[in-house]
Coordinates of C-alpha atoms in Angstrom, one line a residue:
Chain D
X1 CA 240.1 -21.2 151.1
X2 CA 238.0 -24.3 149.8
X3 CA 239.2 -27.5 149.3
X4 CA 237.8 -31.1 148.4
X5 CA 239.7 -34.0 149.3
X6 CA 239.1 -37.1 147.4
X7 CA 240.0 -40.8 148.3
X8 CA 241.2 -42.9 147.3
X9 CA 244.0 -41.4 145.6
X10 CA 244.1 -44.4 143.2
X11 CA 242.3 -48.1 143.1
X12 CA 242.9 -50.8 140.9
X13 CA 240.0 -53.1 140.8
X14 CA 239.2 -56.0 139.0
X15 CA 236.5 -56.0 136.2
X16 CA 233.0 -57.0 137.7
X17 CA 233.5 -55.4 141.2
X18 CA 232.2 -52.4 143.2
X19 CA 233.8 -49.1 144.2
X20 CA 233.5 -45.9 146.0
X21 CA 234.6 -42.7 145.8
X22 CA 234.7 -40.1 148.0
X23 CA 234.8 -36.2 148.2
X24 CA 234.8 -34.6 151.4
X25 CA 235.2 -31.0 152.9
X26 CA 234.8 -28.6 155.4
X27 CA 232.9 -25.6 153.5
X28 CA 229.3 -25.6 151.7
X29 CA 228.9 -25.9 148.3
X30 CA 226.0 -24.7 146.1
X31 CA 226.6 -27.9 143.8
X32 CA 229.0 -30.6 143.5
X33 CA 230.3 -31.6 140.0
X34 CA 231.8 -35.1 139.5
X35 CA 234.2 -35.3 135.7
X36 CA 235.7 -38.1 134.4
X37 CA 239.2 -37.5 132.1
X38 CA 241.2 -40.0 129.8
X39 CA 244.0 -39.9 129.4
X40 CA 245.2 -37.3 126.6
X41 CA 242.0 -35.4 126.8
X42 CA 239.9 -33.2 128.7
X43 CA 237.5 -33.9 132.1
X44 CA 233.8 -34.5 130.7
X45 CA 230.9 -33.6 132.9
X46 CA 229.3 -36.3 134.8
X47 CA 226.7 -35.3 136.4
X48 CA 225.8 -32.2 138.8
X49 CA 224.3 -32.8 142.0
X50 CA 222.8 -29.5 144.0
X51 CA 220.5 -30.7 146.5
X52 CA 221.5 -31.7 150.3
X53 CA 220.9 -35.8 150.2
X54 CA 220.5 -36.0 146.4
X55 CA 220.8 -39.3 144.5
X56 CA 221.6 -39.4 140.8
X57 CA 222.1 -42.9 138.7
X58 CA 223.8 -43.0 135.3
X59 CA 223.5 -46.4 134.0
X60 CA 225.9 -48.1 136.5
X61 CA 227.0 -45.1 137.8
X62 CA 225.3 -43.6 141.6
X63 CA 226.1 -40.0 142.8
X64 CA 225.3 -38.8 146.1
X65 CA 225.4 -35.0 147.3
X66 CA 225.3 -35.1 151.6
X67 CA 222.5 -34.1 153.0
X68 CA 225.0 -30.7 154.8
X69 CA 226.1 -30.2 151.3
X70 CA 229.7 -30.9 152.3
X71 CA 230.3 -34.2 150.5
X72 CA 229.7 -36.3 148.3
X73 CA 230.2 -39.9 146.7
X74 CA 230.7 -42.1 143.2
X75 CA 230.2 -45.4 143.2
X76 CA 230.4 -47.7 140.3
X77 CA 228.6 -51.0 140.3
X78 CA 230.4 -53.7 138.3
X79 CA 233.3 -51.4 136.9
X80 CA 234.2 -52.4 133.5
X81 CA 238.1 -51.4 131.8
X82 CA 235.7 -48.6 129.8
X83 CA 235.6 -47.0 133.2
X84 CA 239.4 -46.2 133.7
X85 CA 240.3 -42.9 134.3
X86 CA 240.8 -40.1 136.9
X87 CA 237.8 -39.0 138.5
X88 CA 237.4 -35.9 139.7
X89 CA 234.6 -33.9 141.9
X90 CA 234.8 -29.8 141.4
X91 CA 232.4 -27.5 144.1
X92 CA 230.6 -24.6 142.9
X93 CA 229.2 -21.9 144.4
X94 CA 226.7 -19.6 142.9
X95 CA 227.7 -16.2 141.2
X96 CA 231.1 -16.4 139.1
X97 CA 233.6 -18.5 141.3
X98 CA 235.6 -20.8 139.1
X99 CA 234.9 -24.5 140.6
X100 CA 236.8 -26.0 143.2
X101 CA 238.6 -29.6 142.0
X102 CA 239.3 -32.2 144.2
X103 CA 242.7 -34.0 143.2
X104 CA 241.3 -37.0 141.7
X105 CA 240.9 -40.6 142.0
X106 CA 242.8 -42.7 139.3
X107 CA 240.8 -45.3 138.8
X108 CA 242.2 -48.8 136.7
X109 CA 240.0 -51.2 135.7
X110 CA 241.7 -54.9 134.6
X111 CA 239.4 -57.3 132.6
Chain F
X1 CA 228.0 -27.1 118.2
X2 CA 228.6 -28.4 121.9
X3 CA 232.3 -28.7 122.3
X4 CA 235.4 -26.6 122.9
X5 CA 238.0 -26.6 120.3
X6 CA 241.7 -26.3 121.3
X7 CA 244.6 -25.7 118.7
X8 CA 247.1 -27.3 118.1
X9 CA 246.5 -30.8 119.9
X10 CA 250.6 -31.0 120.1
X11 CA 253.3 -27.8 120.1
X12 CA 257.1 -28.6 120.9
X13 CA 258.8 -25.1 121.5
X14 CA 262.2 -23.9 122.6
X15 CA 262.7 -21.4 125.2
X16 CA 263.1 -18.7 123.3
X17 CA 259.9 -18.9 121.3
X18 CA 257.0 -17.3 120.7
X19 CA 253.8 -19.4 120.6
X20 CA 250.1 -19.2 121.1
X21 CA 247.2 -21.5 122.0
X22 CA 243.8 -21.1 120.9
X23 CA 240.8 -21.9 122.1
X24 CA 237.1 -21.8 120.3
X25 CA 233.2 -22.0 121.2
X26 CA 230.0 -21.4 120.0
X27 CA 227.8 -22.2 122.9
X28 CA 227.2 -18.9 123.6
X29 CA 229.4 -19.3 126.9
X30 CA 230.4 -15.9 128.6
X31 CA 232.9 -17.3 130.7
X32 CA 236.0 -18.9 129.4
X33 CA 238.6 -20.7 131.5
X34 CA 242.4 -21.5 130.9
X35 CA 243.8 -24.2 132.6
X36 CA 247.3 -26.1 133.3
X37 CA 247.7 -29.7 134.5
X38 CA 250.8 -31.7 134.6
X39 CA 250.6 -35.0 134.7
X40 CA 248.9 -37.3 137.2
X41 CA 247.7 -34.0 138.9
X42 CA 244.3 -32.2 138.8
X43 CA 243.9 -29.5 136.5
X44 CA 245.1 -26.0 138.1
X45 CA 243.1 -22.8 137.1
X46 CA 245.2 -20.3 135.6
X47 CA 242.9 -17.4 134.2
X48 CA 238.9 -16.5 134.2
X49 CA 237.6 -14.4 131.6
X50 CA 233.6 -13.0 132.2
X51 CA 231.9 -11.1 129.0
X52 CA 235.4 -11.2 127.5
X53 CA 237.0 -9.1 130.3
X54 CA 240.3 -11.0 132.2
X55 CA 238.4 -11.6 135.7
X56 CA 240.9 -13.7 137.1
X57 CA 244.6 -14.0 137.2
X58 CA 245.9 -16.9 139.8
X59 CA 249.3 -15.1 139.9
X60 CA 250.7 -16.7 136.4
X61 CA 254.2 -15.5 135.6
X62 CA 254.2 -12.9 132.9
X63 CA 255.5 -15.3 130.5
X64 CA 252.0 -16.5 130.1
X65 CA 249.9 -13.8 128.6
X66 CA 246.2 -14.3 128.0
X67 CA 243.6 -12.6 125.1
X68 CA 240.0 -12.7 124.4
X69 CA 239.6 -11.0 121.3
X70 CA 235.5 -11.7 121.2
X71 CA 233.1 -13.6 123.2
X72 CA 233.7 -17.3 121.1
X73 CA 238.1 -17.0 121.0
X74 CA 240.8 -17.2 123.9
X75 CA 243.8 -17.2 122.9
X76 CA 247.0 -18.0 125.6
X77 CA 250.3 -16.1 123.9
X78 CA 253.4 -17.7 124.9
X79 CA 257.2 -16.5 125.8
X80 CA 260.2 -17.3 127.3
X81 CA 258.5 -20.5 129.0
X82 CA 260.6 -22.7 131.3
X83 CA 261.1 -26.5 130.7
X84 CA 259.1 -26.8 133.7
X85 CA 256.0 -25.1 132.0
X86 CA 255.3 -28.3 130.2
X87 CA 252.2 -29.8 130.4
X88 CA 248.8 -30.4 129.2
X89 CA 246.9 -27.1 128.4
X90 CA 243.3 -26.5 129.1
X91 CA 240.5 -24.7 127.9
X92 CA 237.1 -24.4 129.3
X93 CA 233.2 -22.4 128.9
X94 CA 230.4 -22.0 131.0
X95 CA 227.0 -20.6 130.5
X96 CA 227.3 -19.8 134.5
X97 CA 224.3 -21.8 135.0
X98 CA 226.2 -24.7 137.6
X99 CA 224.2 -27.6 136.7
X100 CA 225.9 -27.7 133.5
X101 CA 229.2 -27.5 134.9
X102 CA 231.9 -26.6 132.2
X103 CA 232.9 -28.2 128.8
X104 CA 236.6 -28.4 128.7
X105 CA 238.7 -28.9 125.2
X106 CA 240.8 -31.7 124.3
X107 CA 244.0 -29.6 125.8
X108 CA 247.3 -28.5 124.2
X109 CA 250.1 -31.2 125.2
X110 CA 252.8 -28.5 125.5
X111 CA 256.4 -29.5 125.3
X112 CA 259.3 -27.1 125.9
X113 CA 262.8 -27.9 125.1

């Protein structure tokens, strides 16, 4: 069985500073998925990383894939309160297997 | 049309009920997804449809009972549920092309009493 771990569980930061987030595990994935859900609604795609030691910016937002293709990272530069919400990363692997999801990182923002 | 459309947003129902969820898309999206996720927990995978044929059933009680009348409509029928069944009710497409990943709905807040 595949799993992701993710940590931190949860991090309350205040408004201007940095974070990471990780997602680690044991297995190879063909692609590594990163969703972000608020509260009352549904995860939204991120962005999808597939190559080993990819890099990926959206606006303030950097996504890494590891060069094995094990793990990968989020991290937020200057986090505003618009960025609240549980983050999650989900592996995929080629063909038809549903994604693997991480359990999240609840992320709080406080201006 | 780009999303997934769940209905109803909200459904309180007693134990002896009989309910159903739906689910829509017009993405052209040949797998469909049904999900459950309880608060403050990641979303668990409940049932895979492929070209509109059940692919995957992650041993959900009988109480639960999914339908995929065409390729666009999933529909999760409801019976009997548990108190313990509540939660937030998930529906999600993919083309099966990974770097999309999947569109999930807005969910089904689910309450039984």
């Amino acid at each position: 069985t595949q799993l992701l771990e993710q940590s931190p569980q949860f991090l309350s930061i205040q408004e201007g500073e940095n974070l990471t987030v990780y997602c680690n595990s044991s297995s190879v994935f063909s692609s590594l998925q990163w969703y972000r859900q608020e509260p009352g609604e549904g995860p939204v795609l991120l962005v999808t990383v597939v190559t080993g030691g990819e890099v990926k910016k959206l606006k303030r937002l950097t996504f890494q894939f590891g060069d094995a293709r094990k793990d990968s990272s989020l991290h937020i530069t200057a986090a505003q309160p618009g960025d609240t919400g549980l983050y999650l990363c989900a592996g995929g692997n080629s063909g038809n297997t549903p994604l693997v999801f991480g359990k999240g990182t609840r992320l709080s923002v406080i201006a | 049309d780009t999303e997934v459309t769940q209905t109803p947003k909200h459904l309180v129902m007693g134990m002896t009920n009989k309910k159903s969820l739906k689910c829509e898309q017009h993405m052209g999206h040949r797998a469909m997804y049904w999900y459950k996720q309880k608060a403050k927990k990641p979303p668990e995978l409940m049932f895979v449809y492929s070209y509109e044929k059940l692919s995957i059933n992650e041993s959900v009680p009988s109480r639960f009972s999914p339908e995929c009348p065409n390729s666009s409509l999933l529909n999760l029928h409801l019976h009997a549920l548990q108190p313990e069944d509540s939660a937030l009710y998930l529906c999600a497409s993919s083309s099966g092309v990974e770097l999309y990943g999947y569109t999930f709905g807005s969910g089904t807040r689910l309450t039984v009493v």
